[in-house]
CSV table of C-alpha atoms in Angstrom, one decimal:
chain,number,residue,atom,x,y,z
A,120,UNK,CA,39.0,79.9,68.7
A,121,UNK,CA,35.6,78.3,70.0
A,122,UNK,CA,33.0,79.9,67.4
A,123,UNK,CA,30.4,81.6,69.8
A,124,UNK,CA,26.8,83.3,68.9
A,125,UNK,CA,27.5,86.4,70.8
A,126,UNK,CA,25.0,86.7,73.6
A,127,UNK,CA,22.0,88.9,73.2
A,128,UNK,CA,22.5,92.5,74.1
A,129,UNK,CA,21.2,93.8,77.7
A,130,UNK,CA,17.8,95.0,78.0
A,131,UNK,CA,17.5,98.2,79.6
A,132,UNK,CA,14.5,99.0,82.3
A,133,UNK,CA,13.3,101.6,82.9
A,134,UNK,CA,12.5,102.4,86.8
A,135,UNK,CA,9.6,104.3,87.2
A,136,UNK,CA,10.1,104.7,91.0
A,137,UNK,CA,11.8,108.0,92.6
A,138,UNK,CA,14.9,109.6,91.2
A,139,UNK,CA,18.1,107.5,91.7
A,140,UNK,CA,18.9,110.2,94.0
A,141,UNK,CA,17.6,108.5,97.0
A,142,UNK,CA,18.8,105.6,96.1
A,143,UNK,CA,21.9,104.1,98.4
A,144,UNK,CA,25.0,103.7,96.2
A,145,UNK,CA,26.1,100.3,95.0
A,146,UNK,CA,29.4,99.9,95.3
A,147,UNK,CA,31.4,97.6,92.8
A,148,UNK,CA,32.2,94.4,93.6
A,149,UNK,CA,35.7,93.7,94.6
A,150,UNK,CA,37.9,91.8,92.0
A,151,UNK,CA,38.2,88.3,94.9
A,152,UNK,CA,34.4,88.6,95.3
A,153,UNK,CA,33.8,88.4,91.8
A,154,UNK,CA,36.1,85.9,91.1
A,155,UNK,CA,35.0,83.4,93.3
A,156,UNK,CA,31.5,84.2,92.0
A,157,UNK,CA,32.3,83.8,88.3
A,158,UNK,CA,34.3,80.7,89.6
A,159,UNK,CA,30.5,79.1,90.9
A,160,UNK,CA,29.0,79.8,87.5
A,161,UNK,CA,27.4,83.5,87.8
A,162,UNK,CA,27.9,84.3,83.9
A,163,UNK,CA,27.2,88.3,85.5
A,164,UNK,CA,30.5,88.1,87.5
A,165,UNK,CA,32.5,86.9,84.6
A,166,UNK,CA,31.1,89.4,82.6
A,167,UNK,CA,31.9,92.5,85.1
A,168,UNK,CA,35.3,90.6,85.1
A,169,UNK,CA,35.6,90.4,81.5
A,170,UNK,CA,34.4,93.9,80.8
A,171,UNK,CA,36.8,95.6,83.8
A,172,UNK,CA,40.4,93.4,82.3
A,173,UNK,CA,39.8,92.5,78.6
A,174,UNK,CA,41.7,95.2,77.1
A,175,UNK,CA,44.8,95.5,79.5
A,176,UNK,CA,44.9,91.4,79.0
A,177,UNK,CA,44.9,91.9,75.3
A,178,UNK,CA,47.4,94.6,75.5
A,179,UNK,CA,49.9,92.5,77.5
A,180,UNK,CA,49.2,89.5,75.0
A,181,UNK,CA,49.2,91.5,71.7
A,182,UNK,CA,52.7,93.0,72.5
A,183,UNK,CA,54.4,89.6,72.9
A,184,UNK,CA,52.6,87.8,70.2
A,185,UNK,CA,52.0,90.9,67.6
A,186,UNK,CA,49.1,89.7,65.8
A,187,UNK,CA,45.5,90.3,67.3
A,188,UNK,CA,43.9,87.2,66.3
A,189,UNK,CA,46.9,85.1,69.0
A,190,UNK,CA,46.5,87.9,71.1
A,191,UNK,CA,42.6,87.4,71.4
A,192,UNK,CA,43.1,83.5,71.9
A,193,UNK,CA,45.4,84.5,74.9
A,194,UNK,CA,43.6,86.4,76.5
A,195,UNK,CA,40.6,83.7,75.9
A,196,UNK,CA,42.7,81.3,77.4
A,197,UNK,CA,44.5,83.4,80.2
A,198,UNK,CA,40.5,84.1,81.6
A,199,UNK,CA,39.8,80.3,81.5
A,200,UNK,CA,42.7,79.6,83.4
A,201,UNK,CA,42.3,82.4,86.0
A,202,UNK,CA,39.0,81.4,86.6
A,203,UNK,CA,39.0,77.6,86.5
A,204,UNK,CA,41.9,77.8,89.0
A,205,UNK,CA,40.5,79.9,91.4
A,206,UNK,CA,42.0,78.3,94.4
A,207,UNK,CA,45.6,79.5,93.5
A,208,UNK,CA,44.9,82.9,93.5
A,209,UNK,CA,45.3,83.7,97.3
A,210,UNK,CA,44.7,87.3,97.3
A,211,UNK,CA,48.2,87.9,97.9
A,212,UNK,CA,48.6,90.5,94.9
A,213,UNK,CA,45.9,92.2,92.9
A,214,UNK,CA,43.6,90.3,90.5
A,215,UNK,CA,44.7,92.3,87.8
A,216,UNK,CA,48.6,91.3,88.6
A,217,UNK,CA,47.3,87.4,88.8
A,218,UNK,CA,46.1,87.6,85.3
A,219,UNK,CA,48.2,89.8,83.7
A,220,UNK,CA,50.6,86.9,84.7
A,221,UNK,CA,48.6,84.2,83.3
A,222,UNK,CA,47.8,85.7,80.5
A,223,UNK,CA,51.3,86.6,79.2
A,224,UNK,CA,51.9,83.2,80.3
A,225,UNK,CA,49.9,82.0,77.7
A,226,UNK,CA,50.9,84.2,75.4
A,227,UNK,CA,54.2,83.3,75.5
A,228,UNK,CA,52.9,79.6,75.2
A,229,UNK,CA,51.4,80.4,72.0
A,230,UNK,CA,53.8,82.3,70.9
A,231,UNK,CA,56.6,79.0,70.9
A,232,UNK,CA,53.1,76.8,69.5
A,233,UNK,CA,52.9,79.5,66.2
A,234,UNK,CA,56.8,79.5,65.8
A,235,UNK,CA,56.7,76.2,65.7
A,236,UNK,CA,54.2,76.2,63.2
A,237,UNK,CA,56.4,78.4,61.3
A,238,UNK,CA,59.3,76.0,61.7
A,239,UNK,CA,56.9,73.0,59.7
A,240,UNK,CA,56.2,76.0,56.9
A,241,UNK,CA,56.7,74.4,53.6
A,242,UNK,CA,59.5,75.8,51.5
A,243,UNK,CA,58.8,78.4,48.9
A,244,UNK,CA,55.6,79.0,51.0
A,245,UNK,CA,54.9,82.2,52.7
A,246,UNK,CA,54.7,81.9,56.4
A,247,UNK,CA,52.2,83.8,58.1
A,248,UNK,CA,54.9,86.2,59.5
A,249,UNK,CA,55.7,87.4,56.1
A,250,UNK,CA,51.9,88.0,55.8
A,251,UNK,CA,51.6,90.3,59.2
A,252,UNK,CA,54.9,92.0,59.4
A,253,UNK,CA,56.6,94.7,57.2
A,254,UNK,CA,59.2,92.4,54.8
A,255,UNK,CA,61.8,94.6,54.9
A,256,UNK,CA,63.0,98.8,55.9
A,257,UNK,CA,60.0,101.0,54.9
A,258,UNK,CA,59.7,103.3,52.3
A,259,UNK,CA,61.7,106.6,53.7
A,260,UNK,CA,60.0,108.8,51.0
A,261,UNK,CA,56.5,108.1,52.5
A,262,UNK,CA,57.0,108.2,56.2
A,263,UNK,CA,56.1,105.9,58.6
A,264,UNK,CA,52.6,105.8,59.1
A,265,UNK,CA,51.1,104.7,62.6
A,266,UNK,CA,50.1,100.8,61.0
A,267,UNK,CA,53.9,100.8,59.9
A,268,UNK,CA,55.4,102.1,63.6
A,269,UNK,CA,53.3,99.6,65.6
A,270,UNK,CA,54.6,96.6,63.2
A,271,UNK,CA,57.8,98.3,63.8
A,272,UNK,CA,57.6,98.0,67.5
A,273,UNK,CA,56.1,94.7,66.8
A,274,UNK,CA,59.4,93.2,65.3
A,275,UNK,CA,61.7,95.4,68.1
A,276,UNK,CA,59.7,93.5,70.8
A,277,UNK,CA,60.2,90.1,69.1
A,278,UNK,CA,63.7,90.9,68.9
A,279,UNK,CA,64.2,90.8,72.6
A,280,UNK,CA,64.9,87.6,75.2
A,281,UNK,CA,61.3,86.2,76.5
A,282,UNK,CA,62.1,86.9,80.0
A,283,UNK,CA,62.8,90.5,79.0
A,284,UNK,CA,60.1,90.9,76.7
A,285,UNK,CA,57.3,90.0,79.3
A,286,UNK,CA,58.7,91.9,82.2
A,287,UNK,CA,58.9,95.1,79.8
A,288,UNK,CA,55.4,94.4,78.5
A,289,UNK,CA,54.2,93.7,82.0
A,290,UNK,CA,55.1,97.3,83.1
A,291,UNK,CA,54.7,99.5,79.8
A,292,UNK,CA,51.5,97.6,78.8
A,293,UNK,CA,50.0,95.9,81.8
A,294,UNK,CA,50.3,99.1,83.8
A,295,UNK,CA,52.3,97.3,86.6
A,296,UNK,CA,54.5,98.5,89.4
A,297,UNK,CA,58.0,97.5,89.4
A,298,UNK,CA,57.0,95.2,92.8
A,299,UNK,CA,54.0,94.2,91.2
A,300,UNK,CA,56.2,92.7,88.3
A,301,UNK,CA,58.3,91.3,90.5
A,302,UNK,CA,55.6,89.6,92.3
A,303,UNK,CA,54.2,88.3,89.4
A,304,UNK,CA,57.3,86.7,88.0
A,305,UNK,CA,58.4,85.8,90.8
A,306,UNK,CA,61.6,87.8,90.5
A,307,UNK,CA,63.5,90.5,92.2
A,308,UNK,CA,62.9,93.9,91.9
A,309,UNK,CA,66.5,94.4,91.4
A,310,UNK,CA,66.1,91.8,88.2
A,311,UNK,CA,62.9,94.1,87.6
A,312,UNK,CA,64.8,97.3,87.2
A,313,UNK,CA,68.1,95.3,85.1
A,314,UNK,CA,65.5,94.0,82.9
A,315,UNK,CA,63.7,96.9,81.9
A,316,UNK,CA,66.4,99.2,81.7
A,317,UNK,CA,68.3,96.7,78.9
A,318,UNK,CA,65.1,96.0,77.1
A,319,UNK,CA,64.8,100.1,76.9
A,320,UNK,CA,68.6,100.1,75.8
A,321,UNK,CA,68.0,97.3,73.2
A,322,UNK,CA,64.8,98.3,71.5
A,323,UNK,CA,66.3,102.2,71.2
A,324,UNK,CA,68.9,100.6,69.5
A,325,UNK,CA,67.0,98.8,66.9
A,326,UNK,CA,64.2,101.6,66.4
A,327,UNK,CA,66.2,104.4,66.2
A,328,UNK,CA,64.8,107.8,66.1
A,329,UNK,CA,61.6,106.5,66.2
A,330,UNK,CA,61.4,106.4,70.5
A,331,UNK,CA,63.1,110.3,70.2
A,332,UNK,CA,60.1,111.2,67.4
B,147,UNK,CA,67.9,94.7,98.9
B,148,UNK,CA,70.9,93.1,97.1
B,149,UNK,CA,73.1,95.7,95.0
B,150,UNK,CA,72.4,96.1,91.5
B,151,UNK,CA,75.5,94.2,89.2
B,152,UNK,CA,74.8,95.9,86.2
B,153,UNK,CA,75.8,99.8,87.8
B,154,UNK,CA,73.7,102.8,89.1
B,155,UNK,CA,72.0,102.8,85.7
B,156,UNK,CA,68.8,101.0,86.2
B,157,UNK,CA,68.6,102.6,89.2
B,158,UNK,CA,68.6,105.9,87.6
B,159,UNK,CA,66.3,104.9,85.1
B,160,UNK,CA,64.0,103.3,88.1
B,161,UNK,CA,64.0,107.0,89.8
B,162,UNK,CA,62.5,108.3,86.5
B,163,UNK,CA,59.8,105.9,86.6
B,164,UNK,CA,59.6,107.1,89.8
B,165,UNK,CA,59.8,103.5,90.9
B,166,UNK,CA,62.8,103.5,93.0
B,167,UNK,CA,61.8,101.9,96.8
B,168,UNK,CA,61.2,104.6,99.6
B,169,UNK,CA,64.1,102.7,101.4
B,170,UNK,CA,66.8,103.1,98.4
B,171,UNK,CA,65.2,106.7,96.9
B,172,UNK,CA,67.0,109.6,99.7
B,173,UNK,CA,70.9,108.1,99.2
B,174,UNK,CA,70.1,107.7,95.3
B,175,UNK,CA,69.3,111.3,95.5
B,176,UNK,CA,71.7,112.7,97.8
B,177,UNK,CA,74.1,110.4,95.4
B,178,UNK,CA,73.5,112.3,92.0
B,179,UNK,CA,73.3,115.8,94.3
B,180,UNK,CA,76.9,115.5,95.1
B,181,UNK,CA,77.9,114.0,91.4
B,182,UNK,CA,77.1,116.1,88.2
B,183,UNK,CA,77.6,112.5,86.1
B,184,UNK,CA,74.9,111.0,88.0
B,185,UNK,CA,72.8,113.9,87.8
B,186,UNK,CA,73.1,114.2,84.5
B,187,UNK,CA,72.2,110.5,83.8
B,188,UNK,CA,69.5,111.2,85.5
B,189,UNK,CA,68.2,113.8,83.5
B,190,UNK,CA,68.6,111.5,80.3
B,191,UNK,CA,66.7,108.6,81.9
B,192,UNK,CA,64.3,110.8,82.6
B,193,UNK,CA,63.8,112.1,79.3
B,194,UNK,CA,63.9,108.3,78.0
B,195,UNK,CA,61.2,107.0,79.8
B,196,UNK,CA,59.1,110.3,78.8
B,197,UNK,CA,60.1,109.6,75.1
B,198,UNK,CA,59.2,106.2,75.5
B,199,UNK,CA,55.8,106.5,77.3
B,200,UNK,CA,55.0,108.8,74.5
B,201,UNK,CA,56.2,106.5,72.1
B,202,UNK,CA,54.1,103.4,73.5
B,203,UNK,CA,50.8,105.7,73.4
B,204,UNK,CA,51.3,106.3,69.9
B,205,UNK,CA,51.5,102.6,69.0
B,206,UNK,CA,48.5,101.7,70.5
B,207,UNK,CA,47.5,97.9,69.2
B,208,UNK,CA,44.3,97.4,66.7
B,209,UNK,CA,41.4,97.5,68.9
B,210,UNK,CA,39.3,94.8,68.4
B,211,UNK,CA,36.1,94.8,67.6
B,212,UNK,CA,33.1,94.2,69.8
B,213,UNK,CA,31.7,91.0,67.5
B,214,UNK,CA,35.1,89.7,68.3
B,215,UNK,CA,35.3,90.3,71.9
B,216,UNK,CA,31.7,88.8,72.3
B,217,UNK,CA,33.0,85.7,70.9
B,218,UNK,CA,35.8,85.9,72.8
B,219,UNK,CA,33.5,86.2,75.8
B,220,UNK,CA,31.2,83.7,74.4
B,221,UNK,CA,34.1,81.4,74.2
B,222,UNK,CA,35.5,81.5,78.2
B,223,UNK,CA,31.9,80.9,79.4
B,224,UNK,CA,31.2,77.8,77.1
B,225,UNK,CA,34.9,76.8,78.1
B,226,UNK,CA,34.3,77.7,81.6
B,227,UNK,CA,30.9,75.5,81.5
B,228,UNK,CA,32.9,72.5,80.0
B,229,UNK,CA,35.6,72.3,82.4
B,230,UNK,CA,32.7,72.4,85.5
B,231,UNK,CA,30.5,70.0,83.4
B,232,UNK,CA,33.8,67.8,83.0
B,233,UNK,CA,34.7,68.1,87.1
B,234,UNK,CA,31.0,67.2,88.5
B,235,UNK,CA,31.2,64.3,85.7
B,236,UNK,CA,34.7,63.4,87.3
B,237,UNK,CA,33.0,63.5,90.7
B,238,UNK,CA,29.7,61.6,89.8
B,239,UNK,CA,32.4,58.6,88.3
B,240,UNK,CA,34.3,59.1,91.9
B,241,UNK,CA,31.0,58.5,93.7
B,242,UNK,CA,30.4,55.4,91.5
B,243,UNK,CA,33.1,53.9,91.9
B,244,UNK,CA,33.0,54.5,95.6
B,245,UNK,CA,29.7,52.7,96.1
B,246,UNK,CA,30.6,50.1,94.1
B,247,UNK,CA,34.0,49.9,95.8
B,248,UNK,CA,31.9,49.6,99.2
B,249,UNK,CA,29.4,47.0,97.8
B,250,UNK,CA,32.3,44.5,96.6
B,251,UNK,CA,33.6,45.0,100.3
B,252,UNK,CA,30.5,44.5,102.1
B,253,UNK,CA,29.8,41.5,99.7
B,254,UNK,CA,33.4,39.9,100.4
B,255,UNK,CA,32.6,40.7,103.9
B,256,UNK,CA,30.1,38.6,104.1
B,257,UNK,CA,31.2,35.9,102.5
B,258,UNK,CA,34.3,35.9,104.5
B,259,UNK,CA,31.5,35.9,107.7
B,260,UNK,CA,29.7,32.9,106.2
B,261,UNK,CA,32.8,31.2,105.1
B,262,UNK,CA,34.5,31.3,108.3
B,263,UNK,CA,30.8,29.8,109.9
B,264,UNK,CA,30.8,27.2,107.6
B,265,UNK,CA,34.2,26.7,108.7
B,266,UNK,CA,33.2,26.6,112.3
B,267,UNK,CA,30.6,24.2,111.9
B,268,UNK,CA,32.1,21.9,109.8
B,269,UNK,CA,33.8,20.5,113.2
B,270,UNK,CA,37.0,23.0,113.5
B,271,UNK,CA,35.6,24.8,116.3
B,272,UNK,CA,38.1,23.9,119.4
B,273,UNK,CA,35.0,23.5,121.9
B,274,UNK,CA,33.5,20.8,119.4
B,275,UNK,CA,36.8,18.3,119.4
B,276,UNK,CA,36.5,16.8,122.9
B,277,UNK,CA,32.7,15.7,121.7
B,278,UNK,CA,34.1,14.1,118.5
B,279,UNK,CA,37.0,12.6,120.4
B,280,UNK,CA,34.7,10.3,122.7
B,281,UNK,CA,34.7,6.8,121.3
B,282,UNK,CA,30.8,5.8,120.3
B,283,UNK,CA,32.1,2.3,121.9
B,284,UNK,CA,33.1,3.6,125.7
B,285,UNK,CA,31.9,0.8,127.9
B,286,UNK,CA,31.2,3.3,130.4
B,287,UNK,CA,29.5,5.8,128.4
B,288,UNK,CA,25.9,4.7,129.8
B,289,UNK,CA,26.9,4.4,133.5
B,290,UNK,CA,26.7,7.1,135.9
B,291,UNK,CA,28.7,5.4,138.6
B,292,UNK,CA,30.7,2.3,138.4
B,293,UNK,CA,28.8,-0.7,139.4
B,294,UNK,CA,29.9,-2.5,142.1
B,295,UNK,CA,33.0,-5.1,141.8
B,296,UNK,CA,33.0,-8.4,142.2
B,297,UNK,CA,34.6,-9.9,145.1
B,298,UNK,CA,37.5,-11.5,142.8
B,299,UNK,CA,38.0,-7.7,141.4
B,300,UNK,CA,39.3,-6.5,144.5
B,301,UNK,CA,42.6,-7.2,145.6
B,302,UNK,CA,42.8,-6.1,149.5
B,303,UNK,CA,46.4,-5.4,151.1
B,304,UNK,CA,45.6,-3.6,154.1
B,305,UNK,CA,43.5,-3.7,156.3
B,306,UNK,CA,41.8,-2.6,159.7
B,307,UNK,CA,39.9,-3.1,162.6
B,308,UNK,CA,37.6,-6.0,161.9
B,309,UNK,CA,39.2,-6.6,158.6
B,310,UNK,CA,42.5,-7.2,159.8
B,311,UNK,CA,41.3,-9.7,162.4
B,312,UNK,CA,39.9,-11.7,159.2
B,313,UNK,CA,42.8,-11.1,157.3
B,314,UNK,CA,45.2,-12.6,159.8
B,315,UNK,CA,42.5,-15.2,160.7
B,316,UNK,CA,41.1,-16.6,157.4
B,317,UNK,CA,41.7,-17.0,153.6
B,318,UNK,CA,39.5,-14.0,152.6
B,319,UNK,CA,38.6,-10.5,154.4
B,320,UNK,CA,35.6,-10.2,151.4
B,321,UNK,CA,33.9,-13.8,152.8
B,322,UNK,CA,31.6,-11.8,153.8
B,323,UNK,CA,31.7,-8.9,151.8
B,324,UNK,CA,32.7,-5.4,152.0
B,325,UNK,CA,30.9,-3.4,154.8
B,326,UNK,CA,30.8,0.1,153.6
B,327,UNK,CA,34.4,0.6,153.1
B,328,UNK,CA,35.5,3.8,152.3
B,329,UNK,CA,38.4,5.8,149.8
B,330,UNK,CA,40.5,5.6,152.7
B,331,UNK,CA,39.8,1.6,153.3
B,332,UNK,CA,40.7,1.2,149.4
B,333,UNK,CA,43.8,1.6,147.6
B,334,UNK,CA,43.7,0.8,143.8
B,335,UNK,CA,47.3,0.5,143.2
B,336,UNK,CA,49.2,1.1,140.0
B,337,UNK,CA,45.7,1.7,138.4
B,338,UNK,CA,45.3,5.4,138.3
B,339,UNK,CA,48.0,8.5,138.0
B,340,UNK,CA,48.8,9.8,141.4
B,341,UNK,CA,47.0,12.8,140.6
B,342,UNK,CA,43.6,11.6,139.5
B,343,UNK,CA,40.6,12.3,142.6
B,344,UNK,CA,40.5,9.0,144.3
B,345,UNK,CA,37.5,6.7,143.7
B,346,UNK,CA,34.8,7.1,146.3
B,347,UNK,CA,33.8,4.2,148.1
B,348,UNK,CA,30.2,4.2,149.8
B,349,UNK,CA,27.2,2.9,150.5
B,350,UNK,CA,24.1,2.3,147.8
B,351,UNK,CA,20.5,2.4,147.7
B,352,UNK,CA,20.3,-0.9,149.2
B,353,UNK,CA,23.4,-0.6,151.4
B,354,UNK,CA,25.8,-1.8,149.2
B,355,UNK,CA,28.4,-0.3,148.5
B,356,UNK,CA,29.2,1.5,145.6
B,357,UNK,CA,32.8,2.6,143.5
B,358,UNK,CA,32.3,5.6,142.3
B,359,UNK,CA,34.3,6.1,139.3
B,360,UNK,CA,37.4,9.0,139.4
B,361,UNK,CA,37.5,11.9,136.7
B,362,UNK,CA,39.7,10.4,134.1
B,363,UNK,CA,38.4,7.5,132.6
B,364,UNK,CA,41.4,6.2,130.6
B,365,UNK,CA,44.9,4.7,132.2
C-alpha cells in the first residue's frame, strides 16, 4: 500500500445568511456524473465517490480475501481501476454493480498473488495464514465468540470454487440483485441462481449449526 | 430463459430471496400450490436464506479504521494523479515525435525538390536535348537562307517555256542564269525525303534569286 499523509480534515463554515430553509435543495450528484468528474481530476468527486462505496467495496473484497489489510489494497486498486478506465463504464448497469465487479476482480487477483506467496513460504516457517486464521476446531467449552465465527466463515468461503465464491459474495455482501450479478459476471441468471443455491448447500455443510444458530 | 439442469431447487431458493423473474414467479407458485413437496421445500429455503441473512449480519468484517481508510483514500488520488501525469507525458512524447516526424518529411521533401532540380538542370530535362544535340560545327548554323548556288550546283532536267527553247537549242539553259525560277521550276532529286517542305525558289534583294533552305537540314 502507497503510504499517504491523510488529507487535512474539512473546515466547517459557518453561513451567517438566512436559515437553510429557504434555501433550494441540492440534489446529489448522480454516480456517471461524478465519475466522469473524479475521472478529470476533481479530488471532491472521488471523495463523494469514495465516501458513498468504500465499505460495500471492502465488504465484497474482505469476504473473498479474509484478511483486512488485502481487502483494503483491493478495494484501493478496484477504485483506481474504475476510475482510470472511465470510458468502459457505459452506464449500462449501476456504478455500484461496475465496481463491485472490479473490485472482486481484484480481489480475486490478489487473492492467487498471496497464495502464491504462500506457495514460496519457507519450510518450518509459519505462513501468514496460520497467523490470521483459527489452526484448528475451536475450543467447544468456551463458545464461539463473534472474532472466532467470522474466521469461521472466513475459512467456509475459502473453501468454495472462485466462480462460486464471488457470485455468493456479490449478492450476500455487495447487496446485488440476482440480474445485477448476472450482469456483472457476465453470466446467466440461471447460473446465478445454481451458483448460489450450491455455495448455500456447501458452506451449511462445512459450518454446521452455526447458519441454524 | 433456459431451464434450470440442477432441478426446481434453486428456483425455490430464488423465490425466497424473492428473486425469482416476474415472467417465471406465477407457474413456480401455482407449481408448489398443487405439490405439497414443492411447497414444503419452499418453506425450508425460505427459512435458509432467513438463517443465513441472519447469520451474515452477525459476522460482519473488522471495520477499518478511519486513519486507514484516509490512506486508503490518500493512495487512489496519488495513484489516480500518476496514471494522468503518466498519460499527458505519453501524449507530450506523441506530439514530439510527431513534429519531429513532420520536420524529417518536410526536410526530405525538400531535398528530394532540390535534388530532382539539380537533376533537371544538369541537362536531363527532355526540352534541353535537341539544344545539346546541334553540332557547334553546322555549316549552316549562321545562315538564314541558303545562299544562292552556283551555276555548276544545279543540275536542270526539265524545263519550260523559254528554258526549254535553250535547252533544246544550246549546251546550257543557266548561260544566262536562272530568271526567277520557282519550287515548281526546280526539282532537287534524290536529295531530300519525299516528305520534307520543298525548297522555295525566289527572287532576292537584288533580283536574284534565292534557295531557300527546307525544314530538315540533314539527308
Amino acid at each position: 500500500m502507497i503510504s499517504c499523509v491523510p488529507p487535512p480534515p474539512a473546515v466547517a463554515v459557518a453561513l451567517t445568511g438566512p436559515p437553510a430553509a429557504v434555501a433550494p435543495a441540492v440534489l446529489a450528484p448522480d454516480d456517471a456524473v461524478l465519475l466522469e468528474r473524479a475521472a478529470a481530476g476533481d479530488a471532491t468527486a472521488l471523495d463523494e465517490l469514495f465516501r458513498r462505496y468504500r465499505t460495500v467495496a471492502y465488504r465484497v473484497a474482505y469476504r473473498l480475501l479474509g484478511n483486512e489489510a488485502d481487502a483494503l489494497d483491493a478495494v484501493q486498486d478496484g477504485f483506481v481501476n474504475a476510475v482510470s478506465h472511465v470510458a468502459r463504464f457505459r452506464g449500462q448497469s449501476s456504478f455500484r454493480t461496475w465496481l463491485l465487479r472490479i473490485v472482486s476482480n481484484a480481489a480475486l487477483d490478489l487473492g492467487r498473488a498471496r497464495r502464491r506467496r504462500l506457495a514460496r513460504t519457507a519450510p518450518g516457517c509459519p505462513s501468514p495464514d496460520e497467523l490470521t486464521l483459527p489452526a484448528g476446531d475451536p475450543d467447544p467449552d468456551a463458545g464461539l465468540r463473534r472474532q472466532d465465527l467470522r474466521l469461521l466463515l472466513d475459512k467456509a468461503l475459502a473453501q468454495l470454487p472462485l466462480a462460486m465464491r464471488q457470485t455468493f459474495v456479490l449478492h450476500a455482501d455487495g447487496g446485488l440483485t440476482y440480474r445485477e450479478v448476472a450482469d456483472a459476471l457476465g453470466i446467466s441468471i440461471g447460473t446465478v441462481m445454481s451458483r448460489l443455491f450450491y455455495a448455500r448447500q456447501r458452506l451449511r455443510t462445512i459450518l454446521g449449526d452455526q447458519v441454524d444458530a | 430463459m433456459t431451464p434450470n439442469p440442477d432441478g426446481p431447487l434453486p428456483w425455490l431458493a430464488a423465490r425466497a430471496d424473492g428473486e425469482l423473474p416476474p415472467a417465471v414467479a406465477p407457474n413456480l407458485d401455482a407449481w408448489t400450490a398443487a405439490n405439497p413437496d414443492a411447497a414444503a421445500a419452499l418453506r425450508t429455503q425460505e427459512s435458509l436464506a432467513a438463517s443465513n441473512r441472519g447469520f451474515w449480519r452477525a459476522v460482519e468484517p473488522p471495520a477499518p479504521s478511519e486513519a486507514a481508510w484516509a490512506s486508503v483514500r490518500c493512495s487512489v488520488g496519488r495513484r489516480l494523479d500518476d496514471l494522468r501525469l503518466a498519460e499527458a507525458e505519453a501524449v507530450r512524447r506523441s506530439r514530439i515525435a510527431t513534429a519531429r516526424l513532420t520536420r524529417f518529411a518536410v526536410a526530405a521533401s525538400v531535398a528530394l525538390a532540390v535534388g530532382l532540380g539539380i537533376w533537371a538542370g544538369a541537362g536531363f530535362s527532355p526540352n534541353a536535348v535537341p539544344a545539346l544535340r546541334v553540332p557547334a560545327s553546322d555549316p549552316l548554323a549562321d545562315f538564314a537562307v541558303l545562299p544562292m548556288a552556283e551555276r555548276d550546283d544545279v543540275a536542270v532536267y526539265s524545263a519550260s517555256g523559254d528554258a526549254t527553247d535553250r535547252v533544246l537549242g544550246s549546251a546550257s539553259p543557266l548561260w544566262d542564269g536562272l530568271i526567277l525560277a520557282t519550287s515548281e521550276d526546280v526539282r532537287l532529286d534524290g536529295f531530300m525525303p519525299p516528305t520534307a517542305p520543298k525548297p522555295k525558289m525566289t527572287s532576292g534583294p537584288s533580283d536574284s534569286p534565292m534557295i531557300y533552305a527546307g525544314r530538315g537540314r540533314s539527308p
